Amino acid sequence: MLSVALIAALASLFITPPSSALFFEIDWKTLATLFMLLSVLEGFKQENIFNPLLRKTGRISKLKNLTCFFVYGVFFSSMFVTNDVSLIIFVPLTIIMFRACGKEKYILSVLAFENIAAVRGSLLTPFGSPQNLFLFSQSGISAGQFLKIMSPLCIFSFFLLYGFISFLYRKNSTEEICLNKNDFKMFNASDGEKFWNKKRILYIFLFVLIVFTIVSRTVFWPFVTIFVAATLLIFDRKILLKTDYVLLLTFLCFFIFSSSICKNPAIADFLKKVVAGHEYVCSILLSQIISNVPAAIVLWPFTDKNGLCALLYGLDSAGLCSLIGSLASVINLRIYIKEFPGKSFDFIKTFTWISLAFFAIVVLPQLFLLKINFGA
């Protein structure tokens, strides 16, 4: 993705020679906010903040309930810690638990459900995914309006996911499991360990501060960024080395690409005619080529004034069509093939048919909702 972004950015600079104005047209606020989120959420992973929740798997005795725990764990956590982080937290444990209870045949289906949960849970909040963060920042709508727009999709997906899980266990919905406590001892607290240690308190405080910065749209975001970076530099500088700078650089390249092509009258006019009024379809299709995050940056400048909802709906559904549609899906695949080398085709096959089935059910109702409520 970074390679594509670099090529696109360089090509656009030949189309429209760069000027000093380009620097000011880049959305530095989104980049700064994304940097803060990525850094602090890396701290969440390092400090195992979700361990108290993960320990509860030892109390589950039915396979269907265990699946619901993982799938809805991803669904709800993705609203706050982004879709990719939620998968990084829950997918490895899913593989461990299903191996431990001898139910490996269900792993691929459950991981596909978790991927759907990450895509559809994260769509609810402005900070659930990078594309949501970007569009929330650009559009100027309130957090309440954003939640109102996205909540029907989230609620419907919640119940539809349960239908998919029930279908998977339709032959035996009460199938019992037997877990060996040693298989998840890594999630148990060490002797004398307390949850509320200094670093965990620090990361939770910083996360709350970042969320407030996003929702309030404060003009003091540069100072918040400096404060977060300085705090991490002082108290946990190794986290700054683990931040996903590749994603940040990808964003920057697509900002340069989008700004440059917008300045070319012929290209800008063509794209506006193609995109405006067709944001829903264009966002889904383009995401299958360059993923939904860069698609948001490319399409937003050419979106009709009433097309925000259609763009959001399309981008937050694109990850259901293919692995390329959402980078979170690629993360899921990478975790799986690390545990099961040489079985990437099995993952892609199962992921594709389950995700496409989910997409086929939601795509038309979403379009109908856009027509009725937003006139898109």
Tab-separated table of C-alpha atoms in Angstrom:
chain	number	residue	atom	x	y	z
A	1	MET	CA	0.000	0.000	0.000
A	2	LEU	CA	2.845	2.384	0.776
A	3	SER	CA	4.390	1.610	-2.612
A	4	VAL	CA	1.112	2.443	-4.350
A	5	ALA	CA	0.820	5.656	-2.330
A	6	LEU	CA	4.374	6.746	-3.169
A	7	ILE	CA	3.884	6.089	-6.892
A	8	ALA	CA	0.567	7.954	-6.874
A	9	ALA	CA	2.063	10.935	-5.016
A	10	LEU	CA	5.068	11.170	-7.336
A	11	ALA	CA	2.895	10.838	-10.459
A	12	SER	CA	0.549	13.584	-9.240
A	13	LEU	CA	3.469	15.979	-8.774
A	14	PHE	CA	4.232	15.651	-12.493
A	15	ILE	CA	0.607	16.385	-13.301
A	16	THR	CA	0.555	19.432	-11.043
A	17	PRO	CA	3.991	20.827	-10.119
A	18	PRO	CA	4.295	21.287	-6.343
A	19	SER	CA	4.133	24.704	-4.714
A	20	SER	CA	4.401	26.067	-1.186
A	21	ALA	CA	0.591	25.888	-0.928
A	22	LEU	CA	0.773	22.084	-0.972
A	23	PHE	CA	2.246	22.072	2.538
A	24	PHE	CA	-0.792	23.863	3.941
A	25	GLU	CA	-3.268	21.686	2.025
A	26	ILE	CA	-2.110	18.517	3.775
A	27	ASP	CA	-4.408	17.541	6.645
A	28	TRP	CA	-1.825	17.742	9.421
A	29	LYS	CA	-4.527	17.536	12.084
A	30	THR	CA	-5.619	14.086	10.924
A	31	LEU	CA	-2.008	12.926	10.692
A	32	ALA	CA	-1.259	14.229	14.195
A	33	THR	CA	-4.379	12.623	15.644
A	34	LEU	CA	-3.625	9.325	13.920
A	35	PHE	CA	-0.065	9.440	15.274
A	36	MET	CA	-1.383	9.893	18.811
A	37	LEU	CA	-3.916	7.088	18.451
A	38	LEU	CA	-1.448	4.627	16.935
A	39	SER	CA	1.159	5.338	19.612
A	40	VAL	CA	-1.184	5.113	22.592
A	41	LEU	CA	-2.947	2.005	21.278
A	42	GLU	CA	0.458	0.377	20.852
A	43	GLY	CA	0.837	1.071	24.566
A	44	PHE	CA	-2.515	-0.637	25.169
A	45	LYS	CA	-1.137	-3.769	23.498
A	46	GLN	CA	2.175	-3.681	25.342
A	47	GLU	CA	0.484	-3.241	28.717
A	48	ASN	CA	-2.111	-5.976	28.028
A	49	ILE	CA	-4.932	-3.715	29.111
A	50	PHE	CA	-7.512	-6.207	27.840
A	51	ASN	CA	-6.181	-9.135	29.884
A	52	PRO	CA	-8.875	-8.924	32.617
A	53	LEU	CA	-11.482	-9.369	29.876
A	54	LEU	CA	-9.585	-12.163	28.146
A	55	ARG	CA	-9.302	-14.172	31.390
A	56	LYS	CA	-13.064	-14.651	31.332
A	57	THR	CA	-12.675	-17.186	28.517
A	58	GLY	CA	-11.786	-19.765	31.169
A	59	ARG	CA	-15.335	-19.617	32.526
A	60	ILE	CA	-17.038	-20.385	29.210
A	61	SER	CA	-18.247	-23.951	28.747
A	62	LYS	CA	-20.112	-23.855	25.389
A	63	LEU	CA	-18.498	-23.438	21.996
A	64	LYS	CA	-21.148	-21.070	20.679
A	65	ASN	CA	-20.756	-18.832	23.739
A	66	LEU	CA	-16.978	-18.825	23.283
A	67	THR	CA	-17.439	-17.727	19.674
A	68	CYS	CA	-19.832	-14.962	20.718
A	69	PHE	CA	-17.323	-13.799	23.324
A	70	PHE	CA	-14.573	-13.387	20.739
A	71	VAL	CA	-16.725	-11.977	17.942
A	72	TYR	CA	-18.498	-9.414	20.111
A	73	GLY	CA	-15.261	-8.685	21.947
A	74	VAL	CA	-13.873	-7.560	18.594
A	75	PHE	CA	-17.135	-5.815	17.697
A	76	PHE	CA	-17.257	-3.574	20.761
A	77	SER	CA	-13.531	-3.041	21.319
A	78	SER	CA	-13.058	-1.934	17.698
A	79	MET	CA	-15.317	1.047	18.388
A	80	PHE	CA	-12.683	2.439	20.733
A	81	VAL	CA	-9.283	0.934	19.898
A	82	THR	CA	-9.731	0.734	16.074
A	83	ASN	CA	-10.497	-2.346	14.020
A	84	ASP	CA	-6.916	-3.488	13.459
A	85	VAL	CA	-5.939	-3.297	17.144
A	86	SER	CA	-9.042	-5.260	18.181
A	87	LEU	CA	-8.074	-8.048	15.773
A	88	ILE	CA	-4.477	-8.060	17.008
A	89	ILE	CA	-5.809	-8.516	20.557
A	90	PHE	CA	-8.478	-11.166	19.958
A	91	VAL	CA	-7.395	-13.232	16.937
A	92	PRO	CA	-4.290	-14.861	18.516
A	93	LEU	CA	-6.301	-15.835	21.598
A	94	THR	CA	-9.068	-17.240	19.382
A	95	ILE	CA	-6.567	-19.534	17.689
A	96	ILE	CA	-5.102	-20.606	21.050
A	97	MET	CA	-8.482	-21.353	22.605
A	98	PHE	CA	-9.936	-23.283	19.665
A	99	ARG	CA	-6.771	-25.346	19.407
A	100	ALA	CA	-6.863	-26.027	23.148
A	101	CYS	CA	-10.393	-27.409	23.027
A	102	GLY	CA	-9.791	-29.419	19.829
A	103	LYS	CA	-12.118	-27.354	17.642
A	104	GLU	CA	-9.693	-26.201	14.956
A	105	LYS	CA	-12.247	-26.872	12.210
A	106	TYR	CA	-14.145	-23.769	13.339
A	107	ILE	CA	-11.165	-21.389	13.433
A	108	LEU	CA	-11.431	-20.081	9.864
A	109	SER	CA	-15.141	-19.330	10.154
A	110	VAL	CA	-14.729	-17.638	13.530
A	111	LEU	CA	-11.864	-15.490	12.238
A	112	ALA	CA	-14.049	-14.445	9.295
A	113	PHE	CA	-16.781	-13.458	11.768
A	114	GLU	CA	-14.241	-11.497	13.798
A	115	ASN	CA	-13.128	-9.684	10.670
A	116	ILE	CA	-16.721	-8.699	9.938
A	117	ALA	CA	-17.118	-7.643	13.572
A	118	ALA	CA	-14.034	-5.419	13.319
A	119	VAL	CA	-15.292	-3.772	10.134
A	120	ARG	CA	-18.869	-3.288	11.320
A	121	GLY	CA	-18.184	-2.434	14.953
A	122	SER	CA	-15.565	0.198	14.212
A	123	LEU	CA	-17.894	2.090	11.878
A	124	LEU	CA	-19.913	3.478	14.802
A	125	THR	CA	-17.365	5.947	16.174
A	126	PRO	CA	-15.279	8.723	14.578
A	127	PHE	CA	-12.104	7.086	15.877
A	128	GLY	CA	-13.007	3.451	15.135
A	129	SER	CA	-11.053	3.455	11.878
A	130	PRO	CA	-8.627	5.780	10.073
A	131	GLN	CA	-11.128	6.567	7.309
A	132	ASN	CA	-13.769	7.533	9.872
A	133	LEU	CA	-11.263	9.751	11.646
A	134	PHE	CA	-10.364	11.499	8.390
A	135	LEU	CA	-13.950	12.063	7.249
A	136	PHE	CA	-15.061	13.195	10.718
A	137	SER	CA	-12.235	15.734	10.740
A	138	GLN	CA	-12.986	16.983	7.228
A	139	SER	CA	-16.780	17.080	7.356
A	140	GLY	CA	-17.265	19.191	10.480
A	141	ILE	CA	-20.263	17.182	11.715
A	142	SER	CA	-20.680	16.642	15.450
A	143	ALA	CA	-19.943	13.380	17.222
A	144	GLY	CA	-23.666	13.024	17.948
A	145	GLN	CA	-24.530	13.377	14.252
A	146	PHE	CA	-21.872	10.838	13.337
A	147	LEU	CA	-23.269	8.295	15.815
A	148	LYS	CA	-26.804	8.920	14.532
A	149	ILE	CA	-25.739	8.296	10.928
A	150	MET	CA	-23.821	5.110	11.666
A	151	SER	CA	-25.894	3.508	14.449
A	152	PRO	CA	-28.452	1.789	12.151
A	153	LEU	CA	-25.632	-0.065	10.382
A	154	CYS	CA	-24.017	-1.001	13.674
A	155	ILE	CA	-27.227	-2.273	15.287
A	156	PHE	CA	-28.257	-4.296	12.234
A	157	SER	CA	-24.763	-5.813	11.991
A	158	PHE	CA	-24.883	-6.770	15.674
A	159	PHE	CA	-27.953	-8.970	15.164
A	160	LEU	CA	-26.873	-10.248	11.749
A	161	LEU	CA	-23.577	-11.458	13.194
A	162	TYR	CA	-25.481	-13.480	15.772
A	163	GLY	CA	-27.474	-15.024	12.931
A	164	PHE	CA	-24.250	-16.077	11.198
A	165	ILE	CA	-22.876	-17.566	14.427
A	166	SER	CA	-26.120	-19.447	15.034
A	167	PHE	CA	-26.011	-20.826	11.494
A	168	LEU	CA	-22.454	-22.101	12.069
A	169	TYR	CA	-23.573	-24.056	15.152
A	170	ARG	CA	-27.030	-24.935	13.854
A	171	LYS	CA	-26.449	-28.692	14.283
A	172	ASN	CA	-25.369	-28.457	17.906
A	173	SER	CA	-25.810	-25.055	19.534
A	174	THR	CA	-25.011	-26.461	22.995
A	175	GLU	CA	-21.739	-28.172	22.080
A	176	GLU	CA	-19.549	-28.319	25.188
A	177	ILE	CA	-15.849	-27.464	25.371
A	178	CYS	CA	-13.134	-28.361	27.845
A	179	LEU	CA	-10.341	-25.851	28.258
A	180	ASN	CA	-6.996	-26.523	29.844
A	181	LYS	CA	-6.221	-23.631	32.196
A	182	ASN	CA	-2.567	-23.773	31.184
A	183	ASP	CA	-3.475	-22.842	27.612
A	184	PHE	CA	-4.315	-19.290	28.610
A	185	LYS	CA	-2.054	-18.824	31.613
A	186	MET	CA	-0.343	-15.995	29.713
A	187	PHE	CA	-3.443	-13.950	30.409
A	188	ASN	CA	-3.452	-14.626	34.132
A	189	ALA	CA	-2.176	-12.010	36.535
A	190	SER	CA	1.249	-12.613	38.020
A	191	ASP	CA	1.585	-12.873	41.763
A	192	GLY	CA	1.140	-9.442	43.275
A	193	GLU	CA	0.374	-7.836	39.901
A	194	LYS	CA	-2.169	-5.041	39.995
A	195	PHE	CA	-4.165	-3.895	37.008
A	196	TRP	CA	-3.849	-0.220	37.842
A	197	ASN	CA	-0.109	0.176	37.438
A	198	LYS	CA	1.397	3.524	36.439
A	199	LYS	CA	1.767	2.810	32.727
A	200	ARG	CA	-1.767	1.518	32.311
A	201	ILE	CA	-3.149	4.589	34.067
A	202	LEU	CA	-0.975	6.778	31.846
A	203	TYR	CA	-2.169	5.153	28.609
A	204	ILE	CA	-5.828	5.248	29.603
A	205	PHE	CA	-5.460	8.945	30.512
A	206	LEU	CA	-3.773	9.713	27.183
A	207	PHE	CA	-6.453	7.795	25.287
A	208	VAL	CA	-9.244	9.769	26.989
A	209	LEU	CA	-7.382	12.988	26.178
A	210	ILE	CA	-7.097	12.004	22.495
A	211	VAL	CA	-10.782	11.098	22.271
A	212	PHE	CA	-11.679	14.463	23.817
A	213	THR	CA	-9.407	16.197	21.290
A	214	ILE	CA	-11.135	14.414	18.399
A	215	VAL	CA	-14.712	14.914	19.570
A	216	SER	CA	-14.301	18.522	20.769
A	217	ARG	CA	-12.348	19.571	17.655
A	218	THR	CA	-10.227	21.806	19.836
A	219	VAL	CA	-7.903	24.239	18.080
A	220	PHE	CA	-5.250	23.254	20.608
A	221	TRP	CA	-4.630	19.876	18.941
A	222	PRO	CA	-0.979	20.776	18.114
A	223	PHE	CA	-0.277	21.268	21.818
A	224	VAL	CA	-2.027	18.002	22.684
A	225	THR	CA	0.105	16.210	20.087
A	226	ILE	CA	3.288	17.680	21.538
A	227	PHE	CA	2.142	16.759	25.063
A	228	VAL	CA	1.393	13.134	24.105
A	229	ALA	CA	4.689	12.745	22.224
A	230	ALA	CA	6.676	14.313	25.080
A	231	THR	CA	4.909	12.134	27.670
A	232	LEU	CA	5.713	8.972	25.751
A	233	LEU	CA	9.279	10.112	25.191
A	234	ILE	CA	9.745	10.567	28.942
A	235	PHE	CA	7.848	7.571	30.333
A	236	ASP	CA	7.892	4.893	27.590
A	237	ARG	CA	10.004	5.952	24.647
A	238	LYS	CA	10.192	2.459	23.126
A	239	ILE	CA	6.529	2.818	22.132
A	240	LEU	CA	7.477	5.641	19.771
A	241	LEU	CA	9.710	3.181	17.913
A	242	LYS	CA	6.806	0.749	17.456
A	243	THR	CA	4.288	3.279	16.141
A	244	ASP	CA	2.990	2.439	12.655
A	245	TYR	CA	4.820	5.149	10.702
A	246	VAL	CA	4.195	3.240	7.471
A	247	LEU	CA	0.467	3.995	7.767
A	248	LEU	CA	1.225	7.645	8.560
A	249	LEU	CA	3.492	7.932	5.512
A	250	THR	CA	0.827	6.238	3.371
A	251	PHE	CA	-1.683	8.839	4.539
A	252	LEU	CA	0.747	11.651	3.743
A	253	CYS	CA	1.357	10.355	0.221
A	254	PHE	CA	-2.346	10.097	-0.532
A	255	PHE	CA	-2.899	13.603	0.842
A	256	ILE	CA	-0.283	14.848	-1.625
A	257	PHE	CA	-1.903	12.846	-4.441
A	258	SER	CA	-5.409	14.114	-3.663
A	259	SER	CA	-4.334	17.759	-3.315
A	260	SER	CA	-2.328	17.652	-6.542
A	261	ILE	CA	-5.017	16.140	-8.759
A	262	CYS	CA	-7.589	18.553	-7.320
A	263	LYS	CA	-5.556	21.408	-8.805
A	264	ASN	CA	-5.760	19.978	-12.315
A	265	PRO	CA	-9.050	21.340	-13.720
A	266	ALA	CA	-9.592	18.573	-16.272
A	267	ILE	CA	-8.965	15.701	-13.859
A	268	ALA	CA	-10.860	17.341	-11.010
A	269	ASP	CA	-13.880	18.025	-13.213
A	270	PHE	CA	-13.911	14.445	-14.515
A	271	LEU	CA	-13.674	12.909	-11.050
A	272	LYS	CA	-16.358	15.186	-9.679
A	273	LYS	CA	-18.747	14.060	-12.427
A	274	VAL	CA	-17.944	10.405	-11.747
A	275	VAL	CA	-17.980	10.548	-7.937
A	276	ALA	CA	-20.595	13.162	-7.005
A	277	GLY	CA	-23.925	11.425	-6.478
A	278	HIS	CA	-22.292	7.992	-6.766
A	279	GLU	CA	-20.171	8.025	-3.603
A	280	TYR	CA	-21.574	4.756	-2.274
A	281	VAL	CA	-20.658	2.664	-5.310
A	282	CYS	CA	-17.403	4.511	-6.075
A	283	SER	CA	-16.092	4.080	-2.534
A	284	ILE	CA	-16.797	0.342	-2.526
A	285	LEU	CA	-15.186	-0.210	-5.932
A	286	LEU	CA	-12.117	1.979	-5.409
A	287	SER	CA	-11.482	0.366	-2.017
A	288	GLN	CA	-11.045	-2.994	-3.732
A	289	ILE	CA	-8.040	-1.517	-5.541
A	290	ILE	CA	-6.347	0.728	-2.959
A	291	SER	CA	-8.207	-0.141	0.304
A	292	ASN	CA	-10.798	1.999	2.077
A	293	VAL	CA	-8.409	4.315	3.978
A	294	PRO	CA	-6.685	5.854	0.917
A	295	ALA	CA	-9.988	5.694	-0.980
A	296	ALA	CA	-11.460	8.074	1.610
A	297	ILE	CA	-8.682	10.597	1.003
A	298	VAL	CA	-8.938	10.358	-2.786
A	299	LEU	CA	-12.750	10.551	-3.021
A	300	TRP	CA	-13.545	13.150	-0.363
A	301	PRO	CA	-12.579	16.253	-2.407
A	302	PHE	CA	-14.963	15.175	-5.177
A	303	THR	CA	-17.869	14.198	-2.941
A	304	ASP	CA	-21.177	16.008	-3.288
A	305	LYS	CA	-22.168	18.210	-0.344
A	306	ASN	CA	-24.829	15.631	0.590
A	307	GLY	CA	-22.605	12.638	-0.118
A	308	LEU	CA	-20.840	12.240	3.227
A	309	CYS	CA	-23.210	9.529	4.464
A	310	ALA	CA	-22.948	7.583	1.217
A	311	LEU	CA	-19.164	7.794	1.366
A	312	LEU	CA	-19.107	6.603	4.981
A	313	TYR	CA	-21.491	3.740	4.269
A	314	GLY	CA	-19.492	2.611	1.248
A	315	LEU	CA	-16.056	2.838	2.851
A	316	ASP	CA	-17.217	1.035	5.995
A	317	SER	CA	-18.711	-1.761	3.891
A	318	ALA	CA	-15.842	-2.162	1.428
A	319	GLY	CA	-13.927	-4.437	3.791
A	320	LEU	CA	-16.644	-7.072	3.360
A	321	CYS	CA	-15.920	-7.566	-0.339
A	322	SER	CA	-12.270	-8.589	-0.365
A	323	LEU	CA	-9.085	-8.632	1.687
A	324	ILE	CA	-7.883	-5.471	-0.061
A	325	GLY	CA	-11.038	-3.596	0.943
A	326	SER	CA	-9.755	-3.051	4.475
A	327	LEU	CA	-6.228	-3.193	5.872
A	328	ALA	CA	-7.660	-4.821	9.009
A	329	SER	CA	-8.441	-7.900	6.892
A	330	VAL	CA	-4.820	-8.134	5.790
A	331	ILE	CA	-3.734	-8.017	9.447
A	332	ASN	CA	-6.120	-10.886	10.182
A	333	LEU	CA	-4.615	-12.932	7.335
A	334	ARG	CA	-1.052	-12.242	8.497
A	335	ILE	CA	-1.829	-13.442	12.023
A	336	TYR	CA	-3.455	-16.615	10.665
A	337	ILE	CA	-0.681	-17.645	8.267
A	338	LYS	CA	1.887	-17.082	11.011
A	339	GLU	CA	0.147	-19.870	12.935
A	340	PHE	CA	-0.811	-21.945	9.881
A	341	PRO	CA	1.931	-21.513	7.243
A	342	GLY	CA	0.959	-22.377	3.701
A	343	LYS	CA	-2.788	-22.132	4.308
A	344	SER	CA	-3.410	-18.593	3.116
A	345	PHE	CA	-5.694	-19.844	0.300
A	346	ASP	CA	-7.930	-21.588	2.835
A	347	PHE	CA	-8.237	-18.348	4.776
A	348	ILE	CA	-8.984	-16.254	1.679
A	349	LYS	CA	-11.599	-18.739	0.447
A	350	THR	CA	-13.474	-18.914	3.775
A	351	PHE	CA	-13.126	-15.188	4.417
A	352	THR	CA	-14.425	-14.301	0.950
A	353	TRP	CA	-17.580	-16.390	0.886
A	354	ILE	CA	-18.621	-15.511	4.443
A	355	SER	CA	-17.876	-11.783	4.029
A	356	LEU	CA	-19.573	-11.613	0.640
A	357	ALA	CA	-22.649	-13.323	2.091
A	358	PHE	CA	-22.757	-10.661	4.809
A	359	PHE	CA	-22.198	-7.912	2.232
A	360	ALA	CA	-24.985	-9.242	0.003
A	361	ILE	CA	-27.418	-8.947	2.916
A	362	VAL	CA	-26.448	-5.397	3.974
A	363	VAL	CA	-25.620	-3.653	0.695
A	364	LEU	CA	-29.160	-3.008	-0.567
A	365	PRO	CA	-30.726	-2.073	2.816
A	366	GLN	CA	-27.905	0.439	3.263
A	367	LEU	CA	-28.615	1.936	-0.148
A	368	PHE	CA	-32.324	2.107	0.702
A	369	LEU	CA	-31.489	3.813	4.003
A	370	LEU	CA	-29.377	6.373	2.174
A	371	LYS	CA	-32.191	7.138	-0.244
A	372	ILE	CA	-34.837	7.465	2.458
A	373	ASN	CA	-32.925	9.351	5.152
A	374	PHE	CA	-30.219	11.252	3.320
A	375	GLY	CA	-31.423	11.510	-0.261
A	376	ALA	CA	-28.145	10.085	-1.500
